[in-house]
PDB file of C-alpha atoms in Angstrom:
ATOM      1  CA  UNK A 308       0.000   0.000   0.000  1.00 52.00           C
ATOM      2  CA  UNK A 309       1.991   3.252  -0.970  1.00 74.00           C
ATOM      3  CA  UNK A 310      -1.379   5.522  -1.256  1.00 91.00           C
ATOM      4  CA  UNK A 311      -2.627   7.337   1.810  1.00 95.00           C
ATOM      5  CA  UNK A 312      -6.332   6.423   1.781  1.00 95.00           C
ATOM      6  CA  UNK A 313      -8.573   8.263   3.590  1.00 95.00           C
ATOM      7  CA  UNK A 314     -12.366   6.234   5.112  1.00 95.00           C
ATOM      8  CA  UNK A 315     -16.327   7.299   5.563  1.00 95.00           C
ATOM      9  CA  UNK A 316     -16.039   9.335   8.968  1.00 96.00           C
ATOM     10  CA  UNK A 317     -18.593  10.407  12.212  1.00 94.00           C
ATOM     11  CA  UNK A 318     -18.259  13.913  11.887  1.00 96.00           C
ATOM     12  CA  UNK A 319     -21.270  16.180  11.246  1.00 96.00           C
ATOM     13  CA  UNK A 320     -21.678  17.455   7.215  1.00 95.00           C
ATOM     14  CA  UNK A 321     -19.854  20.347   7.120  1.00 95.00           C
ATOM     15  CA  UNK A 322     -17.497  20.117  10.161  1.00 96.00           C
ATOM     16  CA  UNK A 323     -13.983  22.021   9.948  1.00 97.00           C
ATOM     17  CA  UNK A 324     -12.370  18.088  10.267  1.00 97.00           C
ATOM     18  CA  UNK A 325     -13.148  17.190   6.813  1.00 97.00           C
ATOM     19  CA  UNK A 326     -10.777  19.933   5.437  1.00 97.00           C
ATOM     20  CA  UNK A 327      -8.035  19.256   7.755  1.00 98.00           C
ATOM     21  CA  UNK A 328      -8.190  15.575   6.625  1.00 98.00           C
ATOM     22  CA  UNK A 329      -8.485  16.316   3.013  1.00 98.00           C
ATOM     23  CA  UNK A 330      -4.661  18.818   3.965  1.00 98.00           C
ATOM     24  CA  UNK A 331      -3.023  16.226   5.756  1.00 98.00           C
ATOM     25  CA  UNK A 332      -3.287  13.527   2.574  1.00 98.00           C
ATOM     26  CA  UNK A 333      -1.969  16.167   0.112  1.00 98.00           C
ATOM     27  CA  UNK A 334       1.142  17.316   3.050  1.00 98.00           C
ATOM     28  CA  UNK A 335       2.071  13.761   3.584  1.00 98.00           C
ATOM     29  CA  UNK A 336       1.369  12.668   0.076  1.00 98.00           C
ATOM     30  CA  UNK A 337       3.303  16.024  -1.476  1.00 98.00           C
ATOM     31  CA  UNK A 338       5.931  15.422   0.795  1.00 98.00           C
ATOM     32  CA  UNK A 339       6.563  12.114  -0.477  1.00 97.00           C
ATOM     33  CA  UNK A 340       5.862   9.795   2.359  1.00 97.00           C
ATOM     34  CA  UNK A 341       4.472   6.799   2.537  1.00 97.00           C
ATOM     35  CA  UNK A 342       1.486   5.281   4.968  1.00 97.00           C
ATOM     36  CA  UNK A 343       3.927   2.651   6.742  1.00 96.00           C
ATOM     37  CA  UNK A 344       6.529   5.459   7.464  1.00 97.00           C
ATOM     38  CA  UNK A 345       3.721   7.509   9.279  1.00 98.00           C
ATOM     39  CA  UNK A 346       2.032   7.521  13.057  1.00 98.00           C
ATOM     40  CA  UNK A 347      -0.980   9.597  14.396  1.00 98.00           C
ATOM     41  CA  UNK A 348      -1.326   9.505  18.236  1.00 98.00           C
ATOM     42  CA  UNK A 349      -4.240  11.083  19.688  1.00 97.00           C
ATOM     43  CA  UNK A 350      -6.457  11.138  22.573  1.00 96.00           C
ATOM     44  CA  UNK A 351     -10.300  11.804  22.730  1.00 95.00           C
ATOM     45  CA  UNK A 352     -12.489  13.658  21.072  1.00 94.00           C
ATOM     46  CA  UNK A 353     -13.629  14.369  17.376  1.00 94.00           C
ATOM     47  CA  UNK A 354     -10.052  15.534  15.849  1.00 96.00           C
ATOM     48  CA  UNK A 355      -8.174  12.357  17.751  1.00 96.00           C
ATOM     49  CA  UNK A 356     -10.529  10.276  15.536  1.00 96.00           C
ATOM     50  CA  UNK A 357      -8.116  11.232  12.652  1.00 96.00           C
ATOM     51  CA  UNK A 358      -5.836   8.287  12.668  1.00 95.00           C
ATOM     52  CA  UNK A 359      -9.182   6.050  12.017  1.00 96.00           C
ATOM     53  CA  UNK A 360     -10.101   7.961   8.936  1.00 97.00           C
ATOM     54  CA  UNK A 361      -6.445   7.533   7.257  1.00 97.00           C
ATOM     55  CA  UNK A 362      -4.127   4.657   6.450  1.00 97.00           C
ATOM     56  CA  UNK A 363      -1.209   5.300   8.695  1.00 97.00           C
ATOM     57  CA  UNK A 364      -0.184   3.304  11.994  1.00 97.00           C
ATOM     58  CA  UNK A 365      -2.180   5.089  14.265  1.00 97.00           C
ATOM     59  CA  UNK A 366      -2.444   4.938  18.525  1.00 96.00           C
ATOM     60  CA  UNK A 367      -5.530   6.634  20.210  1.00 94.00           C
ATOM     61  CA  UNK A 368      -5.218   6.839  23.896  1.00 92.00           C
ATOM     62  CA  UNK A 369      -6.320   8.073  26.673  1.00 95.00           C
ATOM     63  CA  UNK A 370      -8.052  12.228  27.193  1.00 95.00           C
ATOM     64  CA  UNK A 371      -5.199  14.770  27.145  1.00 95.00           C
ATOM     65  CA  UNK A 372      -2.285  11.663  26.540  1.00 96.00           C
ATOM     66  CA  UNK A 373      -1.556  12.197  22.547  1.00 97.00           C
ATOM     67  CA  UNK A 374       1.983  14.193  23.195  1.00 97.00           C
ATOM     68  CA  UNK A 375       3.311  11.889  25.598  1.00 97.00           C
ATOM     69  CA  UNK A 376       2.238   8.886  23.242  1.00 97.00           C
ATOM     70  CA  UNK A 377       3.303  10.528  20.439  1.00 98.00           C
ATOM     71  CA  UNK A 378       6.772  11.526  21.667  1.00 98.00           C
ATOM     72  CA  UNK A 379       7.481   7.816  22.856  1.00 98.00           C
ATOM     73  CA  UNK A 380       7.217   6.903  19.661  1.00 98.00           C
ATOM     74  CA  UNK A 381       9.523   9.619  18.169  1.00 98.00           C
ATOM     75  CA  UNK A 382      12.453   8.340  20.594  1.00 98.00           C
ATOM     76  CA  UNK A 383      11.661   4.216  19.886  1.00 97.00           C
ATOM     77  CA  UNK A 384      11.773   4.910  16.102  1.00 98.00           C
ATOM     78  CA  UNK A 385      13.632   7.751  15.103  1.00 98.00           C
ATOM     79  CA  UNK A 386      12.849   6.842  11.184  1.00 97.00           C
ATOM     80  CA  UNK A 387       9.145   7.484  11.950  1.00 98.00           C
ATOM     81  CA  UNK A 388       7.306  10.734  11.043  1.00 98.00           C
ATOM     82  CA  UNK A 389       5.460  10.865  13.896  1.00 98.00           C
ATOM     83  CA  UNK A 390       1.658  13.479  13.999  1.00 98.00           C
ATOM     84  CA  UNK A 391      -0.389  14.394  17.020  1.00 98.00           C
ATOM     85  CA  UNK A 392      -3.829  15.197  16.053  1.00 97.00           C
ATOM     86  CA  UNK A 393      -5.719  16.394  18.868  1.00 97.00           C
ATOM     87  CA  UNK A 394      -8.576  18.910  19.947  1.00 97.00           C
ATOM     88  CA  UNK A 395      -7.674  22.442  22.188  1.00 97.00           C
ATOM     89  CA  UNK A 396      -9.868  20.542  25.022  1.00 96.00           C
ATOM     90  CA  UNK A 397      -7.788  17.390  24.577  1.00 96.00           C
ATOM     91  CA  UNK A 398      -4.347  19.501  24.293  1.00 97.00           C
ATOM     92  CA  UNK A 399      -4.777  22.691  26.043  1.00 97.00           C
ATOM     93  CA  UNK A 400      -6.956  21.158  28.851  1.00 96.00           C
ATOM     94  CA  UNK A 401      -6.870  17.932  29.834  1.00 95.00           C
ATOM     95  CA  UNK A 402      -3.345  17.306  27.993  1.00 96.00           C
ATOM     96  CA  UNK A 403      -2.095  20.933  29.355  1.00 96.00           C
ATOM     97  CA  UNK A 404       0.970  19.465  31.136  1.00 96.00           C
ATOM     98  CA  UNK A 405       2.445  17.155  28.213  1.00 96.00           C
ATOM     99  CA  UNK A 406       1.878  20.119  26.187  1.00 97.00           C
ATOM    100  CA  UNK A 407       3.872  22.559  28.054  1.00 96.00           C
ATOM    101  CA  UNK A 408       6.569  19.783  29.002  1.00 95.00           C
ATOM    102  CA  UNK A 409       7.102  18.692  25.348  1.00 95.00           C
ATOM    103  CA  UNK A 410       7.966  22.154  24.015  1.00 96.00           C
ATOM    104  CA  UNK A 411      10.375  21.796  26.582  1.00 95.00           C
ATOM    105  CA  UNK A 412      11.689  18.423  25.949  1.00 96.00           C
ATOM    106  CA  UNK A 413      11.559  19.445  21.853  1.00 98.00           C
ATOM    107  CA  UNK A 414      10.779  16.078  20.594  1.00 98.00           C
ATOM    108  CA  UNK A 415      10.626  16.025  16.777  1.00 98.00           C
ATOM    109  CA  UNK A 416       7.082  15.861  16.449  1.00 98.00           C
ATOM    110  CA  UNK A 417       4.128  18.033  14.607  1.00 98.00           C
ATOM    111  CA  UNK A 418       1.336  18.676  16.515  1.00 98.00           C
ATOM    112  CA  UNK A 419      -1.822  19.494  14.985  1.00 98.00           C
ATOM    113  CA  UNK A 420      -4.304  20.955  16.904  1.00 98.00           C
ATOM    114  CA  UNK A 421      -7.746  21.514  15.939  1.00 98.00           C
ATOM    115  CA  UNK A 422      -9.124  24.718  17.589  1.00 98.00           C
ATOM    116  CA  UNK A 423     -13.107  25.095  17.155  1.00 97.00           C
ATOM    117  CA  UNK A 424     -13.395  26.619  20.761  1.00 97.00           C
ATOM    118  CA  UNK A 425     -15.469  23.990  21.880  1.00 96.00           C
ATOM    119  CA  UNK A 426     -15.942  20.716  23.331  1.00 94.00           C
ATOM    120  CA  UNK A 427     -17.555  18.908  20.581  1.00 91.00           C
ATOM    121  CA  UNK A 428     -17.342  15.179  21.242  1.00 89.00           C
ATOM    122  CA  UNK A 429     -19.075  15.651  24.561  1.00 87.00           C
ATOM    123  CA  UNK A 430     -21.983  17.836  23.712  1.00 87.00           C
ATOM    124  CA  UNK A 431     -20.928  21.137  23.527  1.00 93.00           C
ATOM    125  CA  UNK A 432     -18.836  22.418  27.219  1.00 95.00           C
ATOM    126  CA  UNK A 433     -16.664  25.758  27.021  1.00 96.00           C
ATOM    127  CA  UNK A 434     -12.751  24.543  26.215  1.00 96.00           C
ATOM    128  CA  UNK A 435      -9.847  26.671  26.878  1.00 97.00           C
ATOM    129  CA  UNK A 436      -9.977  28.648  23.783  1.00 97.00           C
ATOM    130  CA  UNK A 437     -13.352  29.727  24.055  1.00 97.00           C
ATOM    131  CA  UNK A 438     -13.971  33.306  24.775  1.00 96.00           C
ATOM    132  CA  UNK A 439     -14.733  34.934  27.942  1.00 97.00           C
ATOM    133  CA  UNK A 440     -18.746  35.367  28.337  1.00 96.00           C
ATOM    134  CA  UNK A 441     -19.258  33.230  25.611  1.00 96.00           C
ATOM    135  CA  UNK A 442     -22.780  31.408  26.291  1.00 95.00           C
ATOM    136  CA  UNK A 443     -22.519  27.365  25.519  1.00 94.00           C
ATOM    137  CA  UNK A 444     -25.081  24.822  25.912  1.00 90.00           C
ATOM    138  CA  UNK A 445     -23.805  24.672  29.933  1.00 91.00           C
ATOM    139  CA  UNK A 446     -22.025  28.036  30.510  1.00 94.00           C
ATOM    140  CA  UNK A 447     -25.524  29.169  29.733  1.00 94.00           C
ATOM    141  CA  UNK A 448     -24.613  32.771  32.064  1.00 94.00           C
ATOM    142  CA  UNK A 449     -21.311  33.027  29.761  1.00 96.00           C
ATOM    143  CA  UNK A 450     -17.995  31.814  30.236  1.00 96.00           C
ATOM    144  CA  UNK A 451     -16.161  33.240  33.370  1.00 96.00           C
ATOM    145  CA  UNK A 452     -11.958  32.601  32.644  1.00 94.00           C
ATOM    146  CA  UNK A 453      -9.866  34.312  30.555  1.00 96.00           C
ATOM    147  CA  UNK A 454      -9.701  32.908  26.763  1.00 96.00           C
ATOM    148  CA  UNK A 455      -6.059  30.289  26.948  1.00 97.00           C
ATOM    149  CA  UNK A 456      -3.856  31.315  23.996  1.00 98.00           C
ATOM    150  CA  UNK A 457      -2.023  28.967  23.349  1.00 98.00           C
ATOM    151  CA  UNK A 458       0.267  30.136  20.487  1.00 98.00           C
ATOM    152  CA  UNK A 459       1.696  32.897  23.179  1.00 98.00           C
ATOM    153  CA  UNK A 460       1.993  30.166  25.614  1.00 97.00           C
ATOM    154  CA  UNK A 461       4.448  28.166  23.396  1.00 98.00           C
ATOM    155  CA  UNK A 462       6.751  31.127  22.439  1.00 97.00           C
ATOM    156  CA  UNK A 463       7.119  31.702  25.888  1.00 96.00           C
ATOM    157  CA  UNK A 464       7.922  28.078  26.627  1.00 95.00           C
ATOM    158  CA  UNK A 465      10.449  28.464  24.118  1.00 95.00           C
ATOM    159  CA  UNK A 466       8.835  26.488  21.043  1.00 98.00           C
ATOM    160  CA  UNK A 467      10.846  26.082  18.041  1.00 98.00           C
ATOM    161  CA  UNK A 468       7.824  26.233  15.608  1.00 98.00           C
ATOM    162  CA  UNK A 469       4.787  27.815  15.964  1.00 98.00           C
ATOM    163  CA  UNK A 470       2.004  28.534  13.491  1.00 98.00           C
ATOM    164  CA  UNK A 471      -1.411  29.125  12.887  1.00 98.00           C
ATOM    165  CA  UNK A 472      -3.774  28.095   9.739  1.00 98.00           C
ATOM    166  CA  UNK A 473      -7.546  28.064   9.083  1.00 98.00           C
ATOM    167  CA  UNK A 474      -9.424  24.382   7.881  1.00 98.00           C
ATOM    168  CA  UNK A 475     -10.974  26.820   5.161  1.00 97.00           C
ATOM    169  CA  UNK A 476      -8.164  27.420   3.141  1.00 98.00           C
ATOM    170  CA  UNK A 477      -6.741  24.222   1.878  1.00 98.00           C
ATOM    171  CA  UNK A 478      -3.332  25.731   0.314  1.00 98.00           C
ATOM    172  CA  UNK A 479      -2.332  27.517   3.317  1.00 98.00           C
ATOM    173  CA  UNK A 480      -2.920  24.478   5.858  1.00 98.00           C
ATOM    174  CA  UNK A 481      -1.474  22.420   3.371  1.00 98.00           C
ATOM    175  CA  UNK A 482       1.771  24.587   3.661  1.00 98.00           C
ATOM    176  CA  UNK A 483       2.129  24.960   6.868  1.00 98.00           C
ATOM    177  CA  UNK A 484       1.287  21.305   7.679  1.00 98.00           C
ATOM    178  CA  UNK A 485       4.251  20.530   5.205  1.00 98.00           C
ATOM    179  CA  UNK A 486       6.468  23.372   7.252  1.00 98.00           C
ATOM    180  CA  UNK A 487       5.762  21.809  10.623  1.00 98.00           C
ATOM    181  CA  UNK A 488       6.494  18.380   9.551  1.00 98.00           C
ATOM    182  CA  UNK A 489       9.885  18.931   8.210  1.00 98.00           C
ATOM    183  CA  UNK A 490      10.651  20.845  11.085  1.00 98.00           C
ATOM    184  CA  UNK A 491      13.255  19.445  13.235  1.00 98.00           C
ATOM    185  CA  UNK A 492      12.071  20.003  16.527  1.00 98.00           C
ATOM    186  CA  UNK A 493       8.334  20.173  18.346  1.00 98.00           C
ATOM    187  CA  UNK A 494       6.185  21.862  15.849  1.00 98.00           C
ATOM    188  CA  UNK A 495       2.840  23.284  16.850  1.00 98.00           C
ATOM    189  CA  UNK A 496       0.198  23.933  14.468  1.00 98.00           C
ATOM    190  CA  UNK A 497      -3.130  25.456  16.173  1.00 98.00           C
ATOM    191  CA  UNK A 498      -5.867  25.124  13.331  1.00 98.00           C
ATOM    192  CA  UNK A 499      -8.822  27.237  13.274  1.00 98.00           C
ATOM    193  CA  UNK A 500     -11.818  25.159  12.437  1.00 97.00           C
ATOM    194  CA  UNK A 501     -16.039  25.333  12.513  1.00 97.00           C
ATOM    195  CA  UNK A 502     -18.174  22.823  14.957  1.00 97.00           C
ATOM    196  CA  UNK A 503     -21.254  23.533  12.781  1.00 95.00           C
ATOM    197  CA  UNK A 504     -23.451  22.013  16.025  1.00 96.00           C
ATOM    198  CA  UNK A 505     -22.187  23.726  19.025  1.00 95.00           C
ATOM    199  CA  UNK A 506     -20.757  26.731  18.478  1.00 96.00           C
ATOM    200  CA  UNK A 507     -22.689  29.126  16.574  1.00 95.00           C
ATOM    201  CA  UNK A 508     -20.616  32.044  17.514  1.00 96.00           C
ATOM    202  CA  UNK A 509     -17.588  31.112  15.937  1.00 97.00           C
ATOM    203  CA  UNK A 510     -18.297  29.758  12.265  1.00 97.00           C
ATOM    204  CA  UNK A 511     -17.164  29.276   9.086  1.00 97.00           C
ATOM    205  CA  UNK A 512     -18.182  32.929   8.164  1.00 97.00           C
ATOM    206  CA  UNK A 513     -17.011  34.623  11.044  1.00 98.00           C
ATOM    207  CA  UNK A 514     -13.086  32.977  10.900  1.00 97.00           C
ATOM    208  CA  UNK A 515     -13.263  33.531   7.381  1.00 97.00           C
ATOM    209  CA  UNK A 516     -14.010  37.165   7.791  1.00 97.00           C
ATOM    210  CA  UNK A 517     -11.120  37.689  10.279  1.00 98.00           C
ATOM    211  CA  UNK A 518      -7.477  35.005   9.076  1.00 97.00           C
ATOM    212  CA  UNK A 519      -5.701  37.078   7.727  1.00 97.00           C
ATOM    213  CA  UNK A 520      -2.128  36.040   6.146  1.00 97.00           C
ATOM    214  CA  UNK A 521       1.133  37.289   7.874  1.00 98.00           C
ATOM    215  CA  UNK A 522       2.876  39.319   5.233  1.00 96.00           C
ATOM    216  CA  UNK A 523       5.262  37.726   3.699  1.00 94.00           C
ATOM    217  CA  UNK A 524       7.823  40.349   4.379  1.00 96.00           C
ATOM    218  CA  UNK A 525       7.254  39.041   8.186  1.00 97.00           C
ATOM    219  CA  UNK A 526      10.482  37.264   9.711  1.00 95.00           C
ATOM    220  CA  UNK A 527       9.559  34.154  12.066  1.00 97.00           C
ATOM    221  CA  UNK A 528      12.705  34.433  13.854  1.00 97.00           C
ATOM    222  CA  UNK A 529      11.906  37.482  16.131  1.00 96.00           C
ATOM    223  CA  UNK A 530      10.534  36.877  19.762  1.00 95.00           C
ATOM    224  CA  UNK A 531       8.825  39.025  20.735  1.00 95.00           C
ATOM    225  CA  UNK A 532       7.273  40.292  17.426  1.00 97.00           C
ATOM    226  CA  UNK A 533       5.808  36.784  17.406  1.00 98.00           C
ATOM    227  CA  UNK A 534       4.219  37.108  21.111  1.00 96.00           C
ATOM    228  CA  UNK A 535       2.306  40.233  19.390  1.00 97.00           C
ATOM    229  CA  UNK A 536       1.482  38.118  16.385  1.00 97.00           C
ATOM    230  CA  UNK A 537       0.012  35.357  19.104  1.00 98.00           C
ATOM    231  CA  UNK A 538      -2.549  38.439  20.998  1.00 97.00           C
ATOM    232  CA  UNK A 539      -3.763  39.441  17.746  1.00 97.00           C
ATOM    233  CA  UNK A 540      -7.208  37.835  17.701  1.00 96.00           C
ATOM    234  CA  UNK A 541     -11.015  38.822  16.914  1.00 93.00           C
ATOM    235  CA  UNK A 542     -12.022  41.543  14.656  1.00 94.00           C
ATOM    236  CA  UNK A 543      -8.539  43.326  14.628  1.00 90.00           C
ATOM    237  CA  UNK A 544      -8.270  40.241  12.354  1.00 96.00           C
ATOM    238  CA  UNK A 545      -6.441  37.032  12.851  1.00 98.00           C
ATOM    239  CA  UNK A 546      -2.535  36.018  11.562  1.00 98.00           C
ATOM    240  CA  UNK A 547      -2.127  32.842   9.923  1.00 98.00           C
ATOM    241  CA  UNK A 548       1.552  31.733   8.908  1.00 98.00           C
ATOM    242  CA  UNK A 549       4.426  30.955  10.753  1.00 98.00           C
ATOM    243  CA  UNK A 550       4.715  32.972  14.021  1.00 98.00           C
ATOM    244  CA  UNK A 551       8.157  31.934  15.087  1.00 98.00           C
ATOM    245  CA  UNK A 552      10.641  29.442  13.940  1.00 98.00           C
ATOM    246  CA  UNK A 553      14.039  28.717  15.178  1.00 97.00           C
ATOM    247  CA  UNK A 554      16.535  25.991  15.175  1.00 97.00           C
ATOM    248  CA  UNK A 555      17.475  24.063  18.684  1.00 97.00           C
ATOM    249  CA  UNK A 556      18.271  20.092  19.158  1.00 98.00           C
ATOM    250  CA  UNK A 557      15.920  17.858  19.425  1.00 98.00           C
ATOM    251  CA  UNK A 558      15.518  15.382  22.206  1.00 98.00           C
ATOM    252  CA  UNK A 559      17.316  12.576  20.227  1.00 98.00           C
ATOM    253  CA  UNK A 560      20.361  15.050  19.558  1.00 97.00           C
ATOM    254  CA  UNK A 561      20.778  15.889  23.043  1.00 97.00           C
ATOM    255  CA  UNK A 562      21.761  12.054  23.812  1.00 97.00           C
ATOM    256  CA  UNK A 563      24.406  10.398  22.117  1.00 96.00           C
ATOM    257  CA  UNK A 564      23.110   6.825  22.316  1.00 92.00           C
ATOM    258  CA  UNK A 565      19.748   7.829  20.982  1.00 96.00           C
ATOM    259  CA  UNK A 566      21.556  10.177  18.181  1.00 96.00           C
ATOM    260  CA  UNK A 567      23.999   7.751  16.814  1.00 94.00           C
ATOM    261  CA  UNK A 568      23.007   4.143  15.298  1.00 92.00           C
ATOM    262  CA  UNK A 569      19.839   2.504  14.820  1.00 95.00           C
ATOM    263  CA  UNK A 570      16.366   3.307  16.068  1.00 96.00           C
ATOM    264  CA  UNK A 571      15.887   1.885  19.533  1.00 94.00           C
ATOM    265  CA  UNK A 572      13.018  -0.774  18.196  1.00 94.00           C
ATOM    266  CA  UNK A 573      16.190  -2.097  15.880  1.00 94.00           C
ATOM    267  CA  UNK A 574      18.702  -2.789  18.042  1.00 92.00           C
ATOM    268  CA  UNK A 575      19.162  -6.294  19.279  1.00 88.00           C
ATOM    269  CA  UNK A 576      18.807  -6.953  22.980  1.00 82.00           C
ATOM    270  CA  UNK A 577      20.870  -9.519  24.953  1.00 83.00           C
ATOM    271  CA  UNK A 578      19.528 -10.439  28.375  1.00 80.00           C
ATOM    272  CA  UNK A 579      22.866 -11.545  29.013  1.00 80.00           C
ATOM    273  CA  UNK A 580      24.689  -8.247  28.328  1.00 80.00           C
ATOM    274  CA  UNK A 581      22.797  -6.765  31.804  1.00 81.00           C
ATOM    275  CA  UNK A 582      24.870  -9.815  33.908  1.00 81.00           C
ATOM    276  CA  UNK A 583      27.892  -7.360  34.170  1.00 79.00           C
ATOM    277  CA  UNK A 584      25.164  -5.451  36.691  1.00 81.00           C
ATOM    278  CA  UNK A 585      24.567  -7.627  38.550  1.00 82.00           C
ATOM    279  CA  UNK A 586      27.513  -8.195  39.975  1.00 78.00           C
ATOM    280  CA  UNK A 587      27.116  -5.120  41.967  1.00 80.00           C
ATOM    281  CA  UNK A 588      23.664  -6.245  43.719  1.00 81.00           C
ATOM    282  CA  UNK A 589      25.726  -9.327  44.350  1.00 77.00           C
TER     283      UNK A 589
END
């Protein structure tokens, strides 16, 4: 099988999910991979179904546990291009630790978040990204905290890729899914999508109205131009692009024995090489 197929889904008609799965086929496709040479981990929720709507290897785990999944993988098979797809709720809530943590760790991995403010799977709750006094289904007297952001959140940590794209323009997810993947380093990509059923504040319409492409004259390499990138939101309009890029080592290249050789799930293991060990619990 060298074709990334993609499989009849659960999602409601018109949900933003459809157009990131149509983007990832034509990034992995266009950059030449090939199904067996991918993994998806996610957690729970309507994005983390992704990995059962597309032939790759895929692992869905538990709420919130997609990074630390995902990055396991990284560091047992180097070879692997390894993809979290995962919801704000599932990353920015529940998964809020592994989140920060990776950046941290910078484990060469592209996450993919999709960002439609809302809990969708589960009927329709306030997530982190939804605004403050926005009315939901059960915040019915408006949302009370502050709105997460979670692009400024990463810069801070001290990401080494951080971008922004909309599920309603194909080319420009397409790019930047193709950017974060050949990063080398943690790569976040916060997507801006629809849920057509339970939020019918932000739609289609009203991101479409606001994304608004970084210039290209715009240099990703700049701190703290970024961090005013990431608090540009609402009707002052909304950048999409690459928000800040740099180049640090990855996990893998801050250990030798991970760095040099084989992946880990290639080497051969010898029960009998851990005897020299033992001696000292002798």
């Amino acid at each position: 099988m060298c074709e990334f197929k993609t499989f009849d889904t659960a999602w409601c008609p018109g949900c933003g999910n459809f157009g990131i799965l149509k983007a990832l086929k034509r990034a992995l496709t266009e950059l030449g991979k090939k199904p067996h040479e991918v993994v998806i981990s996610s957690g729970i929720g309507q994005a983390a179904k992704t990995p059962h709507y597309i032939s790759v290897n895929g692992f869905n785990g538990l709420h919130g546990r997609a990074v630390p999944a995902g990055a396991a993988i990284k560091i047992a098979n180097k070879d692997l291009t390894v993809i979290v797809e995962s919801g704000e709720g599932d990353t920015y809530g529940e998964g809020g630790n592994h989140f920060i943590h990776n950046v941290r760790r910078n484990v060469d991995i592209a996450h993919f978040v999709h960002n439609n403010q809302i809990y969708g799977l589960t009927k329709g709750q306030a997530s982190p990204t939804t605004a403050k006094g926005q009315k939901t289904g059960i915040q019915t007297m408006g949302v009370l905290h502050e709105q997460f952001n979670p692009l400024a959140v990463a810069i801070t940590m001290g990401a080494t890729f951080v971008a922004r794209s909309f599920s309603g323009n194909e080319e420009h997810l397409v790019s930047m899914m193709k950017a974060a993947i050949e990063h080398k380093g943690y790569a976040l990509l916060d997507i801006m999508q629809p849920c057509i059923t339970y939020n019918k504040v932000n739609t289609f319409k009203w991101y479409k109205d606001r994304v608004k492409p970084i210039d290209e004259s715009y240099s990703p390499t700049d701190k703290f131009e970024a961090y005013k990138l990431a608090h540009q939101w609402g009707d002052d309009g909304i950048p999409i692009g690459i928000l800040y890029k740099k180049e640090e080592p990855t996990y893998i290249d801050k250990i030798e024995f991970l760095k040099q050789g084989e992946p880990l799930v290639d080497r051969k293991l010898d029960p009998k090489n851990a005897e020299k060990y033992m001696a000292d619990f002798r």
